[in-house]
PDB file of C-alpha atoms and ligand atoms in Angstrom:
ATOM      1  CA  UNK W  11     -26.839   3.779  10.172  1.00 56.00           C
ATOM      2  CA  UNK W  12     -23.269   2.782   8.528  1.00 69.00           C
ATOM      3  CA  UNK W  13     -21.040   1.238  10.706  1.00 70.00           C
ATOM      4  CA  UNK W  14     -17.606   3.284  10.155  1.00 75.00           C
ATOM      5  CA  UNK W  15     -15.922   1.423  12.638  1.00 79.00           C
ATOM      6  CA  UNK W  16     -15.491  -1.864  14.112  1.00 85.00           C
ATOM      7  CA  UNK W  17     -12.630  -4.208  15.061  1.00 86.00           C
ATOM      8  CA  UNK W  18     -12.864  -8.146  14.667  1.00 88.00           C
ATOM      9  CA  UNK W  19     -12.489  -9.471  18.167  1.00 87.00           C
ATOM     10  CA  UNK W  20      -9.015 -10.000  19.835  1.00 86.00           C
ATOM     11  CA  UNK W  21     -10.296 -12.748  21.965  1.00 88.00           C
ATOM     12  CA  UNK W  22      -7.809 -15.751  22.263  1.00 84.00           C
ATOM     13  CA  UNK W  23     -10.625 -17.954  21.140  1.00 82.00           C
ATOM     14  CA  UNK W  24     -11.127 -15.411  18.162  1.00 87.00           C
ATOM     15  CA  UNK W  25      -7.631 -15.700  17.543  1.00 85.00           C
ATOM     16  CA  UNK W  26      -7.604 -19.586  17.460  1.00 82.00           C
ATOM     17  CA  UNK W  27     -10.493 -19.513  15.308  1.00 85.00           C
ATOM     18  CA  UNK W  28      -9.167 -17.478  12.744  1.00 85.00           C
ATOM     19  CA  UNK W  29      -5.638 -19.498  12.897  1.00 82.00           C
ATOM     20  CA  UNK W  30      -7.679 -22.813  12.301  1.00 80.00           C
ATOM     21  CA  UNK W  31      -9.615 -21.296   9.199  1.00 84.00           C
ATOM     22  CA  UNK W  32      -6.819 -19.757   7.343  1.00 81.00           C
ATOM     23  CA  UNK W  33      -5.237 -23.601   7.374  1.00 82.00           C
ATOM     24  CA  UNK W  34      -8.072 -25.277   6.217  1.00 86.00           C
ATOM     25  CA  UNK W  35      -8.406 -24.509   2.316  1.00 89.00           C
ATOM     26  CA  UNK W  36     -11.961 -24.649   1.163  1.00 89.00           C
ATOM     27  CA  UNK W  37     -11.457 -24.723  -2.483  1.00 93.00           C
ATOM     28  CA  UNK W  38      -8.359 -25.953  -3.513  1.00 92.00           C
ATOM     29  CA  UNK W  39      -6.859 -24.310  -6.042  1.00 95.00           C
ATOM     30  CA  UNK W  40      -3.127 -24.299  -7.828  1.00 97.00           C
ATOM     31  CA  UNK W  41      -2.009 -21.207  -8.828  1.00 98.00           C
ATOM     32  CA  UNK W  42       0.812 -21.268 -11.941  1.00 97.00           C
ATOM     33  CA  UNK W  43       0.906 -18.276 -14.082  1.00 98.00           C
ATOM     34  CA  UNK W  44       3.593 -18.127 -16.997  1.00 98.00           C
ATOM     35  CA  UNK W  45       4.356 -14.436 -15.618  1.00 98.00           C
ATOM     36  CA  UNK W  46       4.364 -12.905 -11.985  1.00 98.00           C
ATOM     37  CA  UNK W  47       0.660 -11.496 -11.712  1.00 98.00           C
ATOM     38  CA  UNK W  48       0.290  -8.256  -9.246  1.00 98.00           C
ATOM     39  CA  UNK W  49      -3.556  -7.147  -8.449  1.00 98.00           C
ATOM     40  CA  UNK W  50      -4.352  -3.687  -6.853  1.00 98.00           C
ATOM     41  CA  UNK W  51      -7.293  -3.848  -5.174  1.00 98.00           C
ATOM     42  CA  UNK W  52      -9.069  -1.058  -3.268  1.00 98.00           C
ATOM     43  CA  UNK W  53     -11.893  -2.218  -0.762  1.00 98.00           C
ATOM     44  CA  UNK W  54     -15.021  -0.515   0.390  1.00 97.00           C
ATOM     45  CA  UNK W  55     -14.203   1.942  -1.255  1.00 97.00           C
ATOM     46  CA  UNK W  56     -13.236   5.838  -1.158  1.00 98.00           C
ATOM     47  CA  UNK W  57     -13.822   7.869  -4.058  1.00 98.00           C
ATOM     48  CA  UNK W  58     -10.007   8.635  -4.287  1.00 98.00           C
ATOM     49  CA  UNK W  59      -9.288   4.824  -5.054  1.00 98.00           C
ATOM     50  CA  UNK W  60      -9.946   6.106  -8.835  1.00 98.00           C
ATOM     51  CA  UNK W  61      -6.282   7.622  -7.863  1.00 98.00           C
ATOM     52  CA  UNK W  62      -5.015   4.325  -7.917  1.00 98.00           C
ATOM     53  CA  UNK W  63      -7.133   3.355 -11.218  1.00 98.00           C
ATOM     54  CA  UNK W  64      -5.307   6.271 -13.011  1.00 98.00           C
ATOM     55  CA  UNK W  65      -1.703   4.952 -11.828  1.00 98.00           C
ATOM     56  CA  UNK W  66      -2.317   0.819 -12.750  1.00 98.00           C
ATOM     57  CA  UNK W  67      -3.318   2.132 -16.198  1.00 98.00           C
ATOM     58  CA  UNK W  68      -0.420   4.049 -16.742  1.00 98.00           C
ATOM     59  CA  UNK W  69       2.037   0.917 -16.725  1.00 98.00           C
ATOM     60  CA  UNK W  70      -1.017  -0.807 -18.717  1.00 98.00           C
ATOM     61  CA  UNK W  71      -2.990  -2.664 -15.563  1.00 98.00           C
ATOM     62  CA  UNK W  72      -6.172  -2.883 -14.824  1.00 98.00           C
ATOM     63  CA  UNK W  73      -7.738  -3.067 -11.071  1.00 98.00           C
ATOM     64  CA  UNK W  74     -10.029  -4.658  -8.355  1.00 98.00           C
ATOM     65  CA  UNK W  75     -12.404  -2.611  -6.343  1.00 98.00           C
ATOM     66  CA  UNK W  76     -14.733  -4.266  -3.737  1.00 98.00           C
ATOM     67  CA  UNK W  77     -17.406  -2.156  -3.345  1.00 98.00           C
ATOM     68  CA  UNK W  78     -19.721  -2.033   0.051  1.00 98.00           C
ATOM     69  CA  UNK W  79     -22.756  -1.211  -1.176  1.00 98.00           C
ATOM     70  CA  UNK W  80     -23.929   0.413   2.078  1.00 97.00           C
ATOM     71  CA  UNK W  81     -21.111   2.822   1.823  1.00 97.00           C
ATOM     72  CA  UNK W  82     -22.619   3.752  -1.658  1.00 97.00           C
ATOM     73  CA  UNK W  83     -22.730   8.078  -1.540  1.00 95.00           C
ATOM     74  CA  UNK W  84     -21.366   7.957   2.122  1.00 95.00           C
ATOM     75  CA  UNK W  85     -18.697  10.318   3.314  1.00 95.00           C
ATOM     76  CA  UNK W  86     -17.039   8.224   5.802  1.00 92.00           C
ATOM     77  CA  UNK W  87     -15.623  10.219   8.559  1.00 90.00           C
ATOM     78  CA  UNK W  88     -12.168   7.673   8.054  1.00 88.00           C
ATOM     79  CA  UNK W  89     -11.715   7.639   4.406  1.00 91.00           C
ATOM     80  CA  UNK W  90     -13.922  10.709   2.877  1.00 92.00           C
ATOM     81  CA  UNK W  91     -16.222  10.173   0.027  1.00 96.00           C
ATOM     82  CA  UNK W  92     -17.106   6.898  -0.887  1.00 98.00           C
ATOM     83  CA  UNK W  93     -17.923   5.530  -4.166  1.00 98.00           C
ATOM     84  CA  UNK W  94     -21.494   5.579  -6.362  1.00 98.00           C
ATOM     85  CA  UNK W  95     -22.929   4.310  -9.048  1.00 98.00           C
ATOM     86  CA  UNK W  96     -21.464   6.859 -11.517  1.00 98.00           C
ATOM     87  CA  UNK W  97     -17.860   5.736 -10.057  1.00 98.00           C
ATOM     88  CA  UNK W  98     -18.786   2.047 -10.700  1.00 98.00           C
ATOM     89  CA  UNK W  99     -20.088   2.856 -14.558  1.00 98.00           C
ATOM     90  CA  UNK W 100     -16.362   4.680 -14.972  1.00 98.00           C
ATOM     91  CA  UNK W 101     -13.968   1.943 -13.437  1.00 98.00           C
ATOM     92  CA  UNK W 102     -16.303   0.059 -15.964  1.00 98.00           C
ATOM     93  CA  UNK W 103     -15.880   1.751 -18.819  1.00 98.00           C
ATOM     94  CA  UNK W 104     -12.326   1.921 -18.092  1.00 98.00           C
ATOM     95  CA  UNK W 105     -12.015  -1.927 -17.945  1.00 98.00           C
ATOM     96  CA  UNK W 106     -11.244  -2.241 -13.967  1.00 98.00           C
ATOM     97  CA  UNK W 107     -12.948  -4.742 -12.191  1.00 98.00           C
ATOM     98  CA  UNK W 108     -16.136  -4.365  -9.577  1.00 98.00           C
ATOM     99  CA  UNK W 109     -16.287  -7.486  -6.520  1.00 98.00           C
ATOM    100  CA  UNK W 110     -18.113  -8.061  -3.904  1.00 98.00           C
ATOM    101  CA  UNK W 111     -17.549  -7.218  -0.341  1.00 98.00           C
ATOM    102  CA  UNK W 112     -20.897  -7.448   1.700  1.00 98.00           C
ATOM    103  CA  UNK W 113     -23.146  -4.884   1.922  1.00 98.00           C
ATOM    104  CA  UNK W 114     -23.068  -4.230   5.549  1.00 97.00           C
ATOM    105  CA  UNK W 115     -19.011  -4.781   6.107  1.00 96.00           C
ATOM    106  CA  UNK W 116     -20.130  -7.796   7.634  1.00 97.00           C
ATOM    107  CA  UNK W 117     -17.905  -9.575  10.076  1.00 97.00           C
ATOM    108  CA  UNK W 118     -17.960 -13.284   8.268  1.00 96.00           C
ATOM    109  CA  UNK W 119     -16.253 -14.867  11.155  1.00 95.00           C
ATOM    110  CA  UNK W 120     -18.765 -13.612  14.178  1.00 93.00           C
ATOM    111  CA  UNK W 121     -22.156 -14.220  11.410  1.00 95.00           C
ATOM    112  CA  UNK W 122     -23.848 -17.412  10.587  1.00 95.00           C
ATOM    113  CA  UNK W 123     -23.698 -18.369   7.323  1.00 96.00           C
ATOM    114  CA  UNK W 124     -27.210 -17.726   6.525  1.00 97.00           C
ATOM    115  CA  UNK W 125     -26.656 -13.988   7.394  1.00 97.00           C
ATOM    116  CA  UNK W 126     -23.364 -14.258   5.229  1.00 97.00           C
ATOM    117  CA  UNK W 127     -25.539 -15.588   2.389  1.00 97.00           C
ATOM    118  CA  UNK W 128     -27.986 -12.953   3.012  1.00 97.00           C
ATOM    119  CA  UNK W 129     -25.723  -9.807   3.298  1.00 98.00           C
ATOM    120  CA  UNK W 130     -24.009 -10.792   0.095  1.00 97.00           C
ATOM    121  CA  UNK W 131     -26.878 -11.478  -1.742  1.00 97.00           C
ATOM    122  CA  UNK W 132     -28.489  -7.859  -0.807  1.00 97.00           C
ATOM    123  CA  UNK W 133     -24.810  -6.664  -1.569  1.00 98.00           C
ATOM    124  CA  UNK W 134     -25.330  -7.888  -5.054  1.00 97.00           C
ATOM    125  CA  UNK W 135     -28.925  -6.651  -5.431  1.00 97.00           C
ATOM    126  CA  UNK W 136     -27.566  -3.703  -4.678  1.00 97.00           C
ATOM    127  CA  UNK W 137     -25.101  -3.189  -6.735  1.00 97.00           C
ATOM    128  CA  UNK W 138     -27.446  -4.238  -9.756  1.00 97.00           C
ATOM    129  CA  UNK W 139     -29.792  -1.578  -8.442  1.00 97.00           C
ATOM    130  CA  UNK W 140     -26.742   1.509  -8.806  1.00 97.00           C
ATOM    131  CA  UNK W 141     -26.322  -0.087 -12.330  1.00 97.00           C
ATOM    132  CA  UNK W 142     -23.646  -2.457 -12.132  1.00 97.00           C
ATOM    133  CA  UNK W 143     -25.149  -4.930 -14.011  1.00 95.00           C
ATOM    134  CA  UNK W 144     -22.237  -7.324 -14.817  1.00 95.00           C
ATOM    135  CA  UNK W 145     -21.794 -10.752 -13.035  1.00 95.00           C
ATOM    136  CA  UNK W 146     -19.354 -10.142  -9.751  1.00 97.00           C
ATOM    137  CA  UNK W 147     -17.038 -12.313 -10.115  1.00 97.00           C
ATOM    138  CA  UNK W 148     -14.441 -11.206  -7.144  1.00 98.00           C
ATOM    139  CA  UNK W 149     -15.348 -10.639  -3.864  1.00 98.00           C
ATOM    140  CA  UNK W 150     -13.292  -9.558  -0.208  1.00 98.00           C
ATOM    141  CA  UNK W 151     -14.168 -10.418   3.039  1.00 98.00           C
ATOM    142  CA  UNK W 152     -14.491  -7.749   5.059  1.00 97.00           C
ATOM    143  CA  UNK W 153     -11.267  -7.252   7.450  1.00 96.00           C
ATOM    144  CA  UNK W 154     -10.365 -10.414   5.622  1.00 96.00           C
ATOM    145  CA  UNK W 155     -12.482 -11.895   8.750  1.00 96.00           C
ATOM    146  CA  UNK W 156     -13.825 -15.735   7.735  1.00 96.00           C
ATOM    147  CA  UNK W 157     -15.620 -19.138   8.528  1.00 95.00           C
ATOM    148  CA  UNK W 158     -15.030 -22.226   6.821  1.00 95.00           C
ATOM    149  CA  UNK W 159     -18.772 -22.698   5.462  1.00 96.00           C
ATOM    150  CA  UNK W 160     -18.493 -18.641   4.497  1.00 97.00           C
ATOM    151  CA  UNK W 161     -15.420 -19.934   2.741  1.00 96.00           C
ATOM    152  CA  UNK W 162     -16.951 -22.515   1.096  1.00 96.00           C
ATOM    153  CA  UNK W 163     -20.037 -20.560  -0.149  1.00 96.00           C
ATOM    154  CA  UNK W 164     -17.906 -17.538  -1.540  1.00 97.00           C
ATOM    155  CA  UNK W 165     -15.850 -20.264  -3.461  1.00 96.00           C
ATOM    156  CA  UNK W 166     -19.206 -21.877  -5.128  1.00 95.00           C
ATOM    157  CA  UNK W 167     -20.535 -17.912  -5.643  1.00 96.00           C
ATOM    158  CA  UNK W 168     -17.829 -16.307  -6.973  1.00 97.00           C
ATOM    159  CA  UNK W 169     -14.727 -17.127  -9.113  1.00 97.00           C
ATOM    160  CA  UNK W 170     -12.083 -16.126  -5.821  1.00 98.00           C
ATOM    161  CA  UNK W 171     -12.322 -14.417  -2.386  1.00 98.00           C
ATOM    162  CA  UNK W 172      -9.898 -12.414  -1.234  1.00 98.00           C
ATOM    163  CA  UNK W 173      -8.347 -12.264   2.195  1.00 97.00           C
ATOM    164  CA  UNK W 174      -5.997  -9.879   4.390  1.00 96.00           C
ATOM    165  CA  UNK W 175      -3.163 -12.508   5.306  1.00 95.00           C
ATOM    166  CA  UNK W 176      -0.475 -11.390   3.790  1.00 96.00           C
ATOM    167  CA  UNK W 177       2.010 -13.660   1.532  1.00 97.00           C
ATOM    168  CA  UNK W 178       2.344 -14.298  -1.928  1.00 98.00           C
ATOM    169  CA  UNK W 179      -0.433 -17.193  -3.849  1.00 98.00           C
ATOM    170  CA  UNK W 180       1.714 -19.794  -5.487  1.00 98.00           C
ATOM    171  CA  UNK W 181       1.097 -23.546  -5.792  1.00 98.00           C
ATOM    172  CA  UNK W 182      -1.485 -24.948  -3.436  1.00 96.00           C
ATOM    173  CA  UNK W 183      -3.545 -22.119  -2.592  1.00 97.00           C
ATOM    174  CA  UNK W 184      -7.764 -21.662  -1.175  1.00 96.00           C
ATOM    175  CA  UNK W 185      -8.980 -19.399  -4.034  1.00 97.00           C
ATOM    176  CA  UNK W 186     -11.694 -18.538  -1.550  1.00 97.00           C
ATOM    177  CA  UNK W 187      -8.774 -16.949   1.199  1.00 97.00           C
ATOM    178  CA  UNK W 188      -6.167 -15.650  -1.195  1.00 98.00           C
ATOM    179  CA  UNK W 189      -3.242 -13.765   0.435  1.00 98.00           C
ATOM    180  CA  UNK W 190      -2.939 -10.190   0.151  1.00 98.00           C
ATOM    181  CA  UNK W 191      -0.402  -7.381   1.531  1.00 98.00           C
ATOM    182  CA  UNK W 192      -1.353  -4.617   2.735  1.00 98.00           C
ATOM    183  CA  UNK W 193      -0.410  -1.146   1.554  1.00 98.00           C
ATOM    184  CA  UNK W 194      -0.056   1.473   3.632  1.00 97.00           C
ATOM    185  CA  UNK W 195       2.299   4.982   4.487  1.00 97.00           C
ATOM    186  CA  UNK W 196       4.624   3.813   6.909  1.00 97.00           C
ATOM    187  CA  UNK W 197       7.865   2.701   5.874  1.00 97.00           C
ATOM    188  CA  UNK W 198       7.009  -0.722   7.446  1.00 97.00           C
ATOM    189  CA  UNK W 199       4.443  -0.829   4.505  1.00 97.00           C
ATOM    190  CA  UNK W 200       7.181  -0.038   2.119  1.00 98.00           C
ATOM    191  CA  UNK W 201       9.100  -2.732   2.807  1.00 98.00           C
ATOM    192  CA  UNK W 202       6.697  -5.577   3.213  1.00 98.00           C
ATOM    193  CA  UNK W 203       5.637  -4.538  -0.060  1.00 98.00           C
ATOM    194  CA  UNK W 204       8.577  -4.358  -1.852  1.00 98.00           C
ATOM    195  CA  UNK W 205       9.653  -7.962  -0.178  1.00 98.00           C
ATOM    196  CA  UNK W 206       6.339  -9.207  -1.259  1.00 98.00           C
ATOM    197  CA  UNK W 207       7.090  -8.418  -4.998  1.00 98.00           C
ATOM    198  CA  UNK W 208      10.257  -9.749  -5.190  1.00 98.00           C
ATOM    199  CA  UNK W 209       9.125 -13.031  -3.663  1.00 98.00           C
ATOM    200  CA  UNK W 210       6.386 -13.047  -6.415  1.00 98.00           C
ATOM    201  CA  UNK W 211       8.939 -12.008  -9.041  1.00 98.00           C
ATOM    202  CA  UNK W 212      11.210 -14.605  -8.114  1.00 98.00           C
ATOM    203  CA  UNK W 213       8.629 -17.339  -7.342  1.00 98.00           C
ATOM    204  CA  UNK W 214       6.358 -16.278 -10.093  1.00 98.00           C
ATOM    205  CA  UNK W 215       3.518 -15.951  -8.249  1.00 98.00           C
ATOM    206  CA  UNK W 216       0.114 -14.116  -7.551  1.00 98.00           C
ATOM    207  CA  UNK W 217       0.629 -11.344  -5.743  1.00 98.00           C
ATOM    208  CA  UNK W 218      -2.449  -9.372  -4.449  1.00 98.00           C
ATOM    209  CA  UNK W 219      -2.236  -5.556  -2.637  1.00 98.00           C
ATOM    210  CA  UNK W 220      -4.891  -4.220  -0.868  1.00 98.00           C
ATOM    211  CA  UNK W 221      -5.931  -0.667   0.643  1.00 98.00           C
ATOM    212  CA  UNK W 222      -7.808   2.116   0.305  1.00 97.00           C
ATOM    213  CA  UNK W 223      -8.064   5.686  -0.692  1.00 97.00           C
ATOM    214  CA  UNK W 224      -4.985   6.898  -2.521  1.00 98.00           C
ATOM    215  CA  UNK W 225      -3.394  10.083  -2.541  1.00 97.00           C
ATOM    216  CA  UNK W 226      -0.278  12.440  -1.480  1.00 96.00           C
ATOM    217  CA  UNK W 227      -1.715  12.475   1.979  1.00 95.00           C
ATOM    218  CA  UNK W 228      -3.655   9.269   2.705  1.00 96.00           C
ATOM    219  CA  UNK W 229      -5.198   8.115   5.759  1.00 95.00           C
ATOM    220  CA  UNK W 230      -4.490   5.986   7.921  1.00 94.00           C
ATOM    221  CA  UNK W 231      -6.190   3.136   5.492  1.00 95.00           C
ATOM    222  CA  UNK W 232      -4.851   3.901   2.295  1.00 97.00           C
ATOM    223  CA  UNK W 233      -1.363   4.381   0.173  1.00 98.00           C
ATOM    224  CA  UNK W 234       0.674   7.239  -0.752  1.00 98.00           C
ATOM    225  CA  UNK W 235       0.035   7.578  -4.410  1.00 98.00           C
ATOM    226  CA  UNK W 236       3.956   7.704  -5.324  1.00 98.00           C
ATOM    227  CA  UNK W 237       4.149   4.357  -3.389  1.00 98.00           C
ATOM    228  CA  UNK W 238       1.728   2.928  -5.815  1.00 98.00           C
ATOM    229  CA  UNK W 239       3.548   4.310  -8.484  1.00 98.00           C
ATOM    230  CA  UNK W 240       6.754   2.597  -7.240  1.00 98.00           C
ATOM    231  CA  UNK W 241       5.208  -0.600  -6.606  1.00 98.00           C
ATOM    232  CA  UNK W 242       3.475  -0.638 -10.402  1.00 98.00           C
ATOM    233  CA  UNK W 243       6.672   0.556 -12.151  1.00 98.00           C
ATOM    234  CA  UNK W 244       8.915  -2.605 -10.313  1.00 98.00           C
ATOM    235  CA  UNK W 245       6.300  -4.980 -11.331  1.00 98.00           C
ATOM    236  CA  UNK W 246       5.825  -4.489 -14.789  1.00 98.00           C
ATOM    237  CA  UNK W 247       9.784  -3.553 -14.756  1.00 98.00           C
ATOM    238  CA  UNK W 248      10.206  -6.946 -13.742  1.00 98.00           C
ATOM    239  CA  UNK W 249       8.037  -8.226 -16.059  1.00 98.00           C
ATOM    240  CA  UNK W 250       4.682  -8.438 -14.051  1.00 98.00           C
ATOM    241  CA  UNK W 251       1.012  -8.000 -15.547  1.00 98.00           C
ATOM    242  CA  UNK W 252      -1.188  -5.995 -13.182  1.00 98.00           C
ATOM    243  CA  UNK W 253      -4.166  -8.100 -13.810  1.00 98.00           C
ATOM    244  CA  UNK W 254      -8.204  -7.398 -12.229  1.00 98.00           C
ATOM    245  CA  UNK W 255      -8.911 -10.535 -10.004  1.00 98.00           C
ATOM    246  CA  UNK W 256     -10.796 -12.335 -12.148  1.00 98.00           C
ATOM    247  CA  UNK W 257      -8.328 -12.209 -15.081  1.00 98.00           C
ATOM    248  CA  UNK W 258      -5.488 -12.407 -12.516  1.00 98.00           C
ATOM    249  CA  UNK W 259      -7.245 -15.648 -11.744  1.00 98.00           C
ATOM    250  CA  UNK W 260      -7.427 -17.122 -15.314  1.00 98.00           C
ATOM    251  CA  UNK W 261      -3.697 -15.684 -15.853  1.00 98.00           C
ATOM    252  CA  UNK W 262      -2.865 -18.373 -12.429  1.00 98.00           C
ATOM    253  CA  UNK W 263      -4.578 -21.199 -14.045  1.00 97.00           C
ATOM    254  CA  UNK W 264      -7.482 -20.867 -11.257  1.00 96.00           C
ATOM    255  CA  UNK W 265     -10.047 -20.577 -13.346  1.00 92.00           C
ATOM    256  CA  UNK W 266     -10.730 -21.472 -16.888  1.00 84.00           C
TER     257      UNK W 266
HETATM  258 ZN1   ZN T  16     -13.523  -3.344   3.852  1.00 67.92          ZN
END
């Protein structure tokens, strides 16, 4: 049975544990593009994220999308029809990028890291099994929930894992727990984001966005499409490439 939802504990303990981990880099990494980098990314993911494919392309971007593989054919009763393996061998073709993010939406804070390892590795099977052949490169923890050995296994298994603390990668940076901002409809959203680009403009940094399903009318997890649009348009505007992860990545000087 999927889980459709779940919230990471609020415990104080929780909340000291998750301080402690986001200061404690596990892979080092120092992120220095020539050009402010922005990368989309949709997690889990809703069928409507190809919404937010269509707009990336049209300023000439290309995406991230972290699929859960036990999502795969779902209609989640938050965030309608999820993904399959036909959407995957599309975002493909259109030269968007496919991570990793568990297959169960595993809490990587509250699991050992042997049923990290394990979840991840069946979330890879499984996305091999719906066709997606390629090597997964990127990968999100889910509700950006992590350990410090989770951290440190991501960063040997993939080329960057992707986090929910928002702020702008530049300099000294974990390319295991890279910052991201969250998108959302409320005008709150709108302006975090909008600050968020300007200090990656003007720092020339790595700037990751992450949500959902996109349309006029999202839910409460995704992005109106026309603030997508906005945020795309500034970016390149400004001079911004709207890179996948993994080139996003070799664009910082992350990874070779
Ligand atoms: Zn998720």
């Amino acid at each position: 049975m999927v889980q459709w939802t779940y919230t990471p504990s609020r415990s104080p303990p929780a909340k000291v544990q998750r301080r402690v981990v986001q200061w404690r880099k596990a892979c080092h990494a120092e992120v220095a593009p020539d050009r402010p980098v922005v990368t989309f990314t949709f997690d889990d993911f809703p069928k409507s994220a190809l919404n937010g494919a269509d707009i990336v392309e049209r300023y000439g971007g290309r995406a991230g999308f972290y699929a859960c593989t036990s999502f795969v054919g779902q209609r989640s009763p938050v965030m309608g029809e999820m993904f399959d393996g036909a959407t995957l061998a599309e975002l493909r073709a259109r030269g968007h990028e496919i991570g990793a993010h568990t297959h169960s939406h595993l809490d990587c804070a509250r699991a050992g890291l042997a049923k990290v390892e394990r979840d991840i590795g069946e979330n890879l099977v499984a996305l091999s099994e719906i066709g997606h052949h390629e090597t997964v490169s990127s990968f999100a923890f889910p509700y950006g929930e992590t350990s410090y050995s989770a951290k440190r296994w991501v960063g040997d298994v993939f080329a960057t894992g992707r986090g929910i603390l928002p702020g702008v990668n530049v300099g000294d940076c974990d390319r295991s727990q890279l910052r991201a901002v969250e998108l959302g409809a409320s005008a709150m959203h709108r302006r975090r984001a909008l600050a968020a680009l300007k200090t990656a403009i003007d720092a020339k940094g790595w700037l990751f966005f992450f949500t959902h399903d996109v349309s006029r009318t999202p839910t409460d997890y995704g992005v109106p499409a026309d603030l997508l649009e906005e945020l795309a348009l500034r970016a390149v505007e400004a001079g911004a490439v709207l890179a996948t992860p993994t080139f996003g990545a070799v664009l910082s000087g992350v990874i070779d």
